[in-house]
Coordinates of C-alpha atoms (C1' of nucleotides) in Angstrom, one line a residue:
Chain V
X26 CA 70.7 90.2 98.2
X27 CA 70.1 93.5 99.0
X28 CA 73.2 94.0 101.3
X29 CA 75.1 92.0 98.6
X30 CA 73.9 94.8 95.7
X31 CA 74.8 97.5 97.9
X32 CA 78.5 96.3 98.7
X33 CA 78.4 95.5 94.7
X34 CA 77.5 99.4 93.5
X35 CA 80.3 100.4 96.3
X36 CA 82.7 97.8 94.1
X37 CA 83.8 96.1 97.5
X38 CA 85.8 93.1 96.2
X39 CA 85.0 90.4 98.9
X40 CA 82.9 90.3 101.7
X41 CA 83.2 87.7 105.1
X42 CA 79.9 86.2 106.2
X43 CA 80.7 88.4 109.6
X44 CA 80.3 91.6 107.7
X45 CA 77.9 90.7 105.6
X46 CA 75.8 89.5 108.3
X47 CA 76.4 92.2 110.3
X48 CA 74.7 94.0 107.2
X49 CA 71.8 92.2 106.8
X50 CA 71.3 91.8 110.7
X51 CA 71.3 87.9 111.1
X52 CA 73.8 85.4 112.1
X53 CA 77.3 84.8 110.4
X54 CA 76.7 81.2 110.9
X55 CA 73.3 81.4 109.9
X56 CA 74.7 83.0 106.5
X57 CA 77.3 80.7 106.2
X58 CA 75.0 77.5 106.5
X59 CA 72.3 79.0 104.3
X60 CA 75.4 79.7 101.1
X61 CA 77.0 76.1 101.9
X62 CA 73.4 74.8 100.1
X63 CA 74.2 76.8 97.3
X64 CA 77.8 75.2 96.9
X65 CA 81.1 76.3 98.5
X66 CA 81.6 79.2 96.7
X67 CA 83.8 81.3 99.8
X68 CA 87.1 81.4 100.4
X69 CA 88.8 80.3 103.4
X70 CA 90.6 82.9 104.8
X71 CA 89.2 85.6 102.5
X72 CA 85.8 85.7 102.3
X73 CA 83.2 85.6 99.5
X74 CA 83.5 87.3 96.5
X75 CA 80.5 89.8 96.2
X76 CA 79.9 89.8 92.3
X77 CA 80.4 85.8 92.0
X78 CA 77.8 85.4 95.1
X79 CA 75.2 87.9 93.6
X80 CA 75.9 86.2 90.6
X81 CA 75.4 82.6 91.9
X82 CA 72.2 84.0 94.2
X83 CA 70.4 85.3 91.6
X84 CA 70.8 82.7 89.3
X85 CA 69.6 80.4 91.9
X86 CA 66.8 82.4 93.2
X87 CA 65.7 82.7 89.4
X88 CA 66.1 86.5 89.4
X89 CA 68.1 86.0 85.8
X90 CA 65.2 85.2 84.0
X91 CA 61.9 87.4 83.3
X92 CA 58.7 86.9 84.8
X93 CA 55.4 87.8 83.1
X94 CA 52.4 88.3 85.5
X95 CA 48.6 89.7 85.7
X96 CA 47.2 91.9 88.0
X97 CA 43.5 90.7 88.5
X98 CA 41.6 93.7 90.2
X99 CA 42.7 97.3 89.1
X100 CA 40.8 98.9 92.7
X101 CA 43.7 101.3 94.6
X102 CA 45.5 98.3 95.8
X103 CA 45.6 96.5 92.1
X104 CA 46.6 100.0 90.4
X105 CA 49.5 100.8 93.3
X106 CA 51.0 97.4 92.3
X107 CA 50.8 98.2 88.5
X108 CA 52.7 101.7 89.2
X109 CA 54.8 99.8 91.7
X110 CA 58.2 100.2 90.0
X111 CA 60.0 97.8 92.1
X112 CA 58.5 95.1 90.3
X113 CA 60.1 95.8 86.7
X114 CA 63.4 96.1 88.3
X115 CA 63.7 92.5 89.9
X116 CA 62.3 90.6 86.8
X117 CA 58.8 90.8 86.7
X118 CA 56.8 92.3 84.0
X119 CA 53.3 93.3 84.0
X120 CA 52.0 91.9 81.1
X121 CA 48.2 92.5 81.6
X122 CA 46.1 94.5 84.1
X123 CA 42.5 92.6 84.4
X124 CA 39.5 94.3 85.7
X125 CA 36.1 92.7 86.1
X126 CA 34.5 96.0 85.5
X127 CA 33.2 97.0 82.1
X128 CA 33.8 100.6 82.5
X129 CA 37.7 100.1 83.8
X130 CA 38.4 98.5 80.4
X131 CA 40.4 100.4 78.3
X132 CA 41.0 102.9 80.7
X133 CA 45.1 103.5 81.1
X134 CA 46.6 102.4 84.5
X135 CA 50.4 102.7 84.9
X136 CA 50.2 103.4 80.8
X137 CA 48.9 100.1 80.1
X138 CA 44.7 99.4 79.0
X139 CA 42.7 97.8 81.8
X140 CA 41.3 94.8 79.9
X141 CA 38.1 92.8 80.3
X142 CA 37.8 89.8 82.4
X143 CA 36.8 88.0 79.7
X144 CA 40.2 88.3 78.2
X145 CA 41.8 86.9 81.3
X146 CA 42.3 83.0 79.7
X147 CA 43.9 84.5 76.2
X148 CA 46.1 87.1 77.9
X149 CA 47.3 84.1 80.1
X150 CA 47.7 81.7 77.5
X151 CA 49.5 84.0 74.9
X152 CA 51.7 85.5 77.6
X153 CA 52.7 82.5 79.4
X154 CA 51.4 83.8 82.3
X155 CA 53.1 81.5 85.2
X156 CA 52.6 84.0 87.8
X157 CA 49.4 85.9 89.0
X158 CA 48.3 88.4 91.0
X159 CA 44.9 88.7 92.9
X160 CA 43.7 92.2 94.3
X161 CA 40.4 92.0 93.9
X162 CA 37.7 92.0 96.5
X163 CA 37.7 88.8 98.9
X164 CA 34.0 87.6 97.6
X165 CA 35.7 87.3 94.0
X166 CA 39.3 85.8 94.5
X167 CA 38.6 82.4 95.1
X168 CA 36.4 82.6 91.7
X169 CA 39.9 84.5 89.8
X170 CA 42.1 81.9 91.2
X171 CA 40.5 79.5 89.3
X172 CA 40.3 80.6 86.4
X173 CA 43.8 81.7 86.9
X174 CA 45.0 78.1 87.5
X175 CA 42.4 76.4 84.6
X176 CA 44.6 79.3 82.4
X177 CA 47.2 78.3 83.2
X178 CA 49.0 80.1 86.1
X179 CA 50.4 78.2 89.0
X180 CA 51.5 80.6 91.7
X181 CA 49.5 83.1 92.8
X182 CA 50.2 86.3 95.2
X183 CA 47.1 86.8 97.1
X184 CA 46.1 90.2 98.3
X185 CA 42.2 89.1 99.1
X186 CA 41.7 88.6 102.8
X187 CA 40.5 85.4 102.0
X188 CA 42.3 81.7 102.6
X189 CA 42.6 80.5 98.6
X190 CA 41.6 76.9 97.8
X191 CA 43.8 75.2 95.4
X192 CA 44.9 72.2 93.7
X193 CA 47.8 70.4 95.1
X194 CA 51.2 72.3 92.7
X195 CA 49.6 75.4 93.1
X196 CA 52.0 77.6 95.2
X197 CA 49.4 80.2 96.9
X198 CA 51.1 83.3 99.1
X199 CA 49.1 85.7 101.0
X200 CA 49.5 89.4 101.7
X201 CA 47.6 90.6 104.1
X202 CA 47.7 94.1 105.1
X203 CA 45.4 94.6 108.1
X204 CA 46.8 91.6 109.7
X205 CA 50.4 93.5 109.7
X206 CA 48.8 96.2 111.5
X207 CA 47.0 93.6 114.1
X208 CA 50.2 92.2 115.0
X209 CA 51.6 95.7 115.6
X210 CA 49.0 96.3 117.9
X211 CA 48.9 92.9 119.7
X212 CA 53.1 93.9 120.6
X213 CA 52.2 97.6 121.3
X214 CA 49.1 96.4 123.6
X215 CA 51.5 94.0 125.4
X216 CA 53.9 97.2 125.9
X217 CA 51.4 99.5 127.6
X218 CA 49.5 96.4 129.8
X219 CA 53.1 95.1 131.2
X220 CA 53.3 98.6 132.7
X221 CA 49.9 99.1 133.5
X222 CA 49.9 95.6 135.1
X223 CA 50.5 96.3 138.8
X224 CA 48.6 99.6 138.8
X225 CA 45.2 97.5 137.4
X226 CA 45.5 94.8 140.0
X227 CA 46.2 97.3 142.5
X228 CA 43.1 99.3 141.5
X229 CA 40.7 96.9 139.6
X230 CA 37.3 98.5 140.5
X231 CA 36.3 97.0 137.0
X232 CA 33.4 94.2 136.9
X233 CA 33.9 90.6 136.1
X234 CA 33.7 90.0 132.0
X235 CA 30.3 89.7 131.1
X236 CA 30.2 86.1 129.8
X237 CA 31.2 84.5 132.6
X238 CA 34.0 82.0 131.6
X239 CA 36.2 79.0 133.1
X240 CA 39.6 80.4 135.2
X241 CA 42.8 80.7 133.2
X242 CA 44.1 77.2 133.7
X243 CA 47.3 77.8 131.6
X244 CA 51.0 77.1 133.5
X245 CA 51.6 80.8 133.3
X246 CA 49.2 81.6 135.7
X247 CA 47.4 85.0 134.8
X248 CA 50.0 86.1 132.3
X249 CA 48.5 85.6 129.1
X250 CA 51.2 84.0 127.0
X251 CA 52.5 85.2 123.9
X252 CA 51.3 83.8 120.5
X253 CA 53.7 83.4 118.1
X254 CA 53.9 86.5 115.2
Chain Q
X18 CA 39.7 84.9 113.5
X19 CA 38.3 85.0 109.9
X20 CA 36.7 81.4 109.9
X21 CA 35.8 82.2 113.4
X22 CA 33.5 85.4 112.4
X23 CA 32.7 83.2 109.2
X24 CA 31.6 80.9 111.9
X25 CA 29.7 83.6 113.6
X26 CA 27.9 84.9 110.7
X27 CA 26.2 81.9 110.1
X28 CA 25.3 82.1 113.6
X29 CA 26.8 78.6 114.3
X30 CA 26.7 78.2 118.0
X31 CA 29.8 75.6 118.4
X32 CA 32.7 74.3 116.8
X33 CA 35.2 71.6 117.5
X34 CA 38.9 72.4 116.9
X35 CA 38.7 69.8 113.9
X36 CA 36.3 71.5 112.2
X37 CA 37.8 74.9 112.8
X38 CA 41.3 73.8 112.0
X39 CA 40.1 72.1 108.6
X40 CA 38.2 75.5 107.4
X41 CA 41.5 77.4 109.0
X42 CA 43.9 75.1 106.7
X43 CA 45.9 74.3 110.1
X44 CA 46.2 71.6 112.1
X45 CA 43.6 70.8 114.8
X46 CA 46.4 70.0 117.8
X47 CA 48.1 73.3 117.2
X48 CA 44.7 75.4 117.3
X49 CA 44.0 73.5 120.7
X50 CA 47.6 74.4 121.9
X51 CA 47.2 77.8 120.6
X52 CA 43.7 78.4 122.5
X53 CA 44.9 76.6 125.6
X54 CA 47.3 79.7 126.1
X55 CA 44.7 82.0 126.1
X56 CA 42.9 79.4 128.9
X57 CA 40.4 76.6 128.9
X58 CA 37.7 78.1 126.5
X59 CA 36.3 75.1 125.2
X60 CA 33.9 72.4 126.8
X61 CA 35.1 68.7 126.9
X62 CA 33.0 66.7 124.1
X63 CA 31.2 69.3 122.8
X64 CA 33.8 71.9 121.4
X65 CA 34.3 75.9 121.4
X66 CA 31.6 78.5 122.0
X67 CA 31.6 80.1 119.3
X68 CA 30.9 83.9 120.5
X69 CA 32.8 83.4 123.5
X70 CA 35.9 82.7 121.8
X71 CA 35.4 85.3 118.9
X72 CA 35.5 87.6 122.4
X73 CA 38.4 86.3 124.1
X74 CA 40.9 86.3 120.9
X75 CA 39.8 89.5 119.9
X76 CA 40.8 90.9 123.6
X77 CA 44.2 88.9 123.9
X78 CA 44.6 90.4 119.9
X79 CA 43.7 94.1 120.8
X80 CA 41.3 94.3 118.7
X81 CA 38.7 96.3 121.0
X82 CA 40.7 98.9 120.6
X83 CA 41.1 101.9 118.3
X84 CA 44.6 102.5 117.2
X85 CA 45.4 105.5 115.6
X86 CA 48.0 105.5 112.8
X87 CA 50.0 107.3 110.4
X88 CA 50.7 107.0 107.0
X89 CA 54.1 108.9 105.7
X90 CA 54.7 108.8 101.7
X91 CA 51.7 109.5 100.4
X92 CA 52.6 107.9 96.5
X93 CA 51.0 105.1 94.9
X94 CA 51.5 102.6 97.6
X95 CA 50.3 105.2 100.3
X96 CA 47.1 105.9 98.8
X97 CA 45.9 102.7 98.3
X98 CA 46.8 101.9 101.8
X99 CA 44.9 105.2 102.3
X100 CA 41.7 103.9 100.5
X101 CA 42.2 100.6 102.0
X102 CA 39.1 99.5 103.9
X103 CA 40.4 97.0 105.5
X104 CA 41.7 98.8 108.5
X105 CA 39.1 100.5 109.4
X106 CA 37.2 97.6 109.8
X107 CA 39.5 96.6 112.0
X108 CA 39.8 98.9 114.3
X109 CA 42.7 101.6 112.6
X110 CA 41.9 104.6 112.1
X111 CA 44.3 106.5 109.7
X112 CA 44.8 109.4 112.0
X113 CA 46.7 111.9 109.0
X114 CA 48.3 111.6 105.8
X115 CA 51.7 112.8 105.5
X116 CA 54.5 113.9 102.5
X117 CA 57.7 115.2 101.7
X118 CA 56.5 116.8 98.5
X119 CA 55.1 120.4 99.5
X120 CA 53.0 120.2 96.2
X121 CA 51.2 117.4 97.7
X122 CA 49.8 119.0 100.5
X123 CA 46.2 119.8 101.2
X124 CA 45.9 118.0 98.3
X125 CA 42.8 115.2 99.6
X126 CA 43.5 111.5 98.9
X127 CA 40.9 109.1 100.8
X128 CA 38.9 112.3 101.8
X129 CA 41.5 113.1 103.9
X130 CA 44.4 116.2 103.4
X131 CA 47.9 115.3 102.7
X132 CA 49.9 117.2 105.2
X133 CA 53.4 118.2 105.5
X134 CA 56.2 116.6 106.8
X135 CA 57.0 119.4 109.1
X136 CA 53.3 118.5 111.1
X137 CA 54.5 115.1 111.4
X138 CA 55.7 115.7 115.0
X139 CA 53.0 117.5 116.1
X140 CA 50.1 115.3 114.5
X141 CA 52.0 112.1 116.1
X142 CA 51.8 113.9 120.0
X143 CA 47.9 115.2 119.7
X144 CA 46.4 111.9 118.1
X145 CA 48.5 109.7 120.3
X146 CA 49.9 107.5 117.3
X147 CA 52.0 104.6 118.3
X148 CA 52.0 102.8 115.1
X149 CA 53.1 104.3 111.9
X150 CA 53.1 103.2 108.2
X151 CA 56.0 103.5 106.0
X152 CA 55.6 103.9 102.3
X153 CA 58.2 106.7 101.1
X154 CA 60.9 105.6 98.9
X155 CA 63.9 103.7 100.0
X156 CA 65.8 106.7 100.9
X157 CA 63.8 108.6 103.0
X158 CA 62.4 105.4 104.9
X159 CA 65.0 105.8 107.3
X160 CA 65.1 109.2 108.7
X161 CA 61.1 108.6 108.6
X162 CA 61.5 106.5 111.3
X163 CA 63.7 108.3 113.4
X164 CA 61.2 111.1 113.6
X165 CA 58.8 109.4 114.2
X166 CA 60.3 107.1 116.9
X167 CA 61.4 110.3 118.5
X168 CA 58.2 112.0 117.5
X169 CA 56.8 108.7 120.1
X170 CA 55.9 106.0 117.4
X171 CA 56.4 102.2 118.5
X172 CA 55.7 100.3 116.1
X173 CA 56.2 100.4 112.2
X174 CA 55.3 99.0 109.3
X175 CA 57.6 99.3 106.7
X176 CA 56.9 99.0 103.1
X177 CA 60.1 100.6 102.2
X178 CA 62.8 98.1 100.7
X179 CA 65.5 99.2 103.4
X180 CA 66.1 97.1 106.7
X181 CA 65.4 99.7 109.2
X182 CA 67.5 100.5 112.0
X183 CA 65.4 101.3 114.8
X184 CA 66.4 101.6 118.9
X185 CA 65.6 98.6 121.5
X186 CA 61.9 98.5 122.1
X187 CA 60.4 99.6 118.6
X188 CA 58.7 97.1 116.6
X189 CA 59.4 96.9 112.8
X190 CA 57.3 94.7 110.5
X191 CA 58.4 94.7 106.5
X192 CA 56.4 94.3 103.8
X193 CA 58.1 94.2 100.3
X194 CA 56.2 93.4 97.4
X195 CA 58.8 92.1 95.2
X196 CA 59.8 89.3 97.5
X197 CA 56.8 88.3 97.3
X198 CA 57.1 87.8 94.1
X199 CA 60.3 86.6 93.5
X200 CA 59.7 83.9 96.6
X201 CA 57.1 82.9 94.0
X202 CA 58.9 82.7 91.1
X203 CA 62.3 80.9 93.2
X204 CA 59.1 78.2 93.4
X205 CA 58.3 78.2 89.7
X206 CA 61.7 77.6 88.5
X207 CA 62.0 74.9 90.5
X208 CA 58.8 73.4 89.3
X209 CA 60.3 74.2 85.9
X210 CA 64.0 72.8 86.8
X211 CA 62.4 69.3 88.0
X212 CA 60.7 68.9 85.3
X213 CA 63.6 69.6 82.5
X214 CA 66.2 67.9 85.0
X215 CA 66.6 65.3 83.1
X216 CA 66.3 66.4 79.5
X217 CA 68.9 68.8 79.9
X218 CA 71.6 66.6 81.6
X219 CA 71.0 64.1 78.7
X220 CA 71.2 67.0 75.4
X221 CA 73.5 69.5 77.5
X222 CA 75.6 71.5 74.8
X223 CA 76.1 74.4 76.8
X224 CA 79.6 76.2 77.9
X225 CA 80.3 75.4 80.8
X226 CA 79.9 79.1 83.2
X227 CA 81.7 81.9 82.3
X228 CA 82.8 82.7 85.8
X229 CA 84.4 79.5 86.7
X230 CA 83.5 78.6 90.5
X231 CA 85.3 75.7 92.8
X232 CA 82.6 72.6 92.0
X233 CA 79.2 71.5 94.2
X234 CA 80.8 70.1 97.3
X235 CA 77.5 69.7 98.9
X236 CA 76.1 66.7 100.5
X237 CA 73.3 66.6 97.7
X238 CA 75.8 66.4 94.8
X239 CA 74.3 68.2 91.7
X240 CA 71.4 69.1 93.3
X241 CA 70.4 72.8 94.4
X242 CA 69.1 72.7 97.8
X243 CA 66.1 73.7 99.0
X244 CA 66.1 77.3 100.8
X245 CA 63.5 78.1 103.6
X246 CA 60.5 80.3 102.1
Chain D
dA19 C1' 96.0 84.9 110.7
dT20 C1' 91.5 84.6 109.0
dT21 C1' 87.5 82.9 107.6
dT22 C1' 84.9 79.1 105.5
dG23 C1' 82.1 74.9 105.9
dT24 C1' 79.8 71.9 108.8
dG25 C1' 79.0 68.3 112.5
dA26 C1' 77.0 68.5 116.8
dA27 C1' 74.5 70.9 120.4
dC28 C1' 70.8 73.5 121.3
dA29 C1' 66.3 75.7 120.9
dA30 C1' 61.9 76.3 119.1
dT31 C1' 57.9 74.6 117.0
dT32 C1' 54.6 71.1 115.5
dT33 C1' 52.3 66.9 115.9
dC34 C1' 51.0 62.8 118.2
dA35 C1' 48.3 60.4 121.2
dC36 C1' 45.7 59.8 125.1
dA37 C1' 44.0 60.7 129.9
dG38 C1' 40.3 62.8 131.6
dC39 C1' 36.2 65.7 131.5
dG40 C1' 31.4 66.8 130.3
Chain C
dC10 C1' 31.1 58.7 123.4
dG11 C1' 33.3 63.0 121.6
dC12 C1' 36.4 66.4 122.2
dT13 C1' 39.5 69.2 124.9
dG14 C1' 43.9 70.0 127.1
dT15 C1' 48.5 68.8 127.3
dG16 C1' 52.7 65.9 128.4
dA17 C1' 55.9 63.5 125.4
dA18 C1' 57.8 62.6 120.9
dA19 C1' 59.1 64.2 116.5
dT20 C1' 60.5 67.5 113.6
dT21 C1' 62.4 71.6 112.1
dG22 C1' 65.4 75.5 112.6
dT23 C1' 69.4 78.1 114.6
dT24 C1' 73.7 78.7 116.8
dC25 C1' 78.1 77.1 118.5
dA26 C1' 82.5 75.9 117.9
dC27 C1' 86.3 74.1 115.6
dA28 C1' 88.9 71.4 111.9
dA29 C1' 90.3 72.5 107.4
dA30 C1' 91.7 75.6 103.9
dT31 C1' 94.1 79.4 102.0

DNA sequence: ATTTGTGAACAATTTCACAGCG
DNA sequence: CGCTGTGAAATTGTTCACAAAT
């Protein structure tokens, strides 16, 4: 989509899944395959036409229609999303900022009043809230999602490091921002030990591990294998 | 790793991969697999030590050591990453803070001073950072990360909504908010859709689409395929 | 002459199911 | 007997390659 909307503001007529893909940085086939499920909406020969396709994405990604949501937990994290502007500009609207502390409520964030907790059923229920987001503390968002859910809402976007329980028709998806980081470091580990690999063997003056475990028995040998990201 | 130190905190000696798996929300033959890569950590009959296994993961993950990082765009997003607690507990350590905007500088944000972009060099080659955060607007992600890919960065996270185009060898992770949400609310409609399905194909009185597209030739007739999440 | 749309081939990932160990 | 470790089977996802369409 992204691609698409910039080849739309440059008013390129048509685009061939090749270019586009190229654009985007996956496969033409790929790109091709994933449209077909939408319909046949290319042209042989020509290519896709870049307004119709935005069009016909959008519609079917449901970024025509507006989305209320919540923030629950107005900490740094909760109080970036509410100033987060790329939120209004793809459909969603904040239409509440909850905070479970008495002396946040009231108090403008992003020019809108922190309310109360308590309020969080009503603003749900009056606003249609389908959609919520939780960035409170871990040791409270299991506790927000459901009220959240017993409101009302049935997806949540989860930015407590915790694994959310819900009831099955509950779509739950997790942020987490430390674990980007980890997996960063797990790649950029693997960088610097493949080329400090010969020099440790070669000089390994270290002692065995303390806790004393079995040999690697993995078909791989010593190379520790490589966990999927 | 978190129901693991869960695990640990309760001071639970062992744990089969059936019980881990269930409080993990995964299956118990891929946690097996998984661990059987890292080698034979467990003991036949009885399960996984705990402790020991804490260990090992956390070594194969790189998480005994410190990695110092970045942060450049130091706006909403960047200061709540900023004030973000969560990587210091595990094992990041924000190494500077750095913006465009010469107004911002000095200024403190996380107890910390915002610094220039024109330190961002020479901050990157005296704290040995290797992983740097991305959280400038769309337009200036990109020559971000050239500097600091020249600068001797590896590995980025990139909260900027722009697909990054970085050399052979340099890790990029993505984060974007709005996807998030809108993966979310792709759901919702379709929770919506299935349920009005029928209702609308019985009372439809609408036009048919302005923009008049070649008809549905997929093998699921009417129906709007699923797309991957 | 191009480029779509898509079966079929291929590749990766997940799960099953059970031999074998403690 | 219970539980790991892992081949084999099942499933899911991606890419190839080409007939059909314009």
């Amino acid at each position: 989509m992204r691609a698409l909307t910039a080849l739309s503001e440059r008013s390129v007529p048509t685009v061939s899944s090749e270019e586009l893909a190229a654009a985007a940085g996956v496969n033409s086939a790929k790109l091709r395959k994933d449209f077909s499920y939408l319909g046949s909406y290319g042209t042989r020969g020509v290519g896709y036409d870049v307004e119709y396709l935005v069009y016909q994405i959008s519609r079917e990604l449901g970024l025509t229609q507006d989305w209320p949501v919540v923030i629950v937990g107005i900490g740094n994290l909760g109080a970036a999303l509410a100033n987060y502007g790329g939120f209004a500009s793809r459909g969603f609207r904040v239409a509440a900022l909850i905070d479970a502390d008495p002396a946040m409520a009231g108090k403008p964030v992003a020019g809108m009043p922190v309310q109360h907790t308590d309020e969080l059923e009503k603003i749900i229920e009056e606003n249609g809230v389908s959609i919520g987001v939780i960035a409170t503390p871990a040791g409270a968002a299991q506790q927000v999602s459901e009220r959240l859910i017993a409101a009302g809402v049935t997806s949540i976007l989860n930015f407590a490091p915790t694994v959310l329980q819900v009831p099955e028709g509950v779509d739950v998806r997790k942020v987490d921002l430390s674990i980007e980081l980890q997996i960063l470091a797990f790649h950029e580990q693997r960088k610097a030990g493949d080329a400090e690999a010969a020099a440790a063997a070669a000089a390994s003056v270290l002692p065995p591990r303390a806790a004393d475990g079995p040999t690697r028995k993995g078909p791989d040998g010593d190379v520790p294998a490589v966990m999927p990201a």
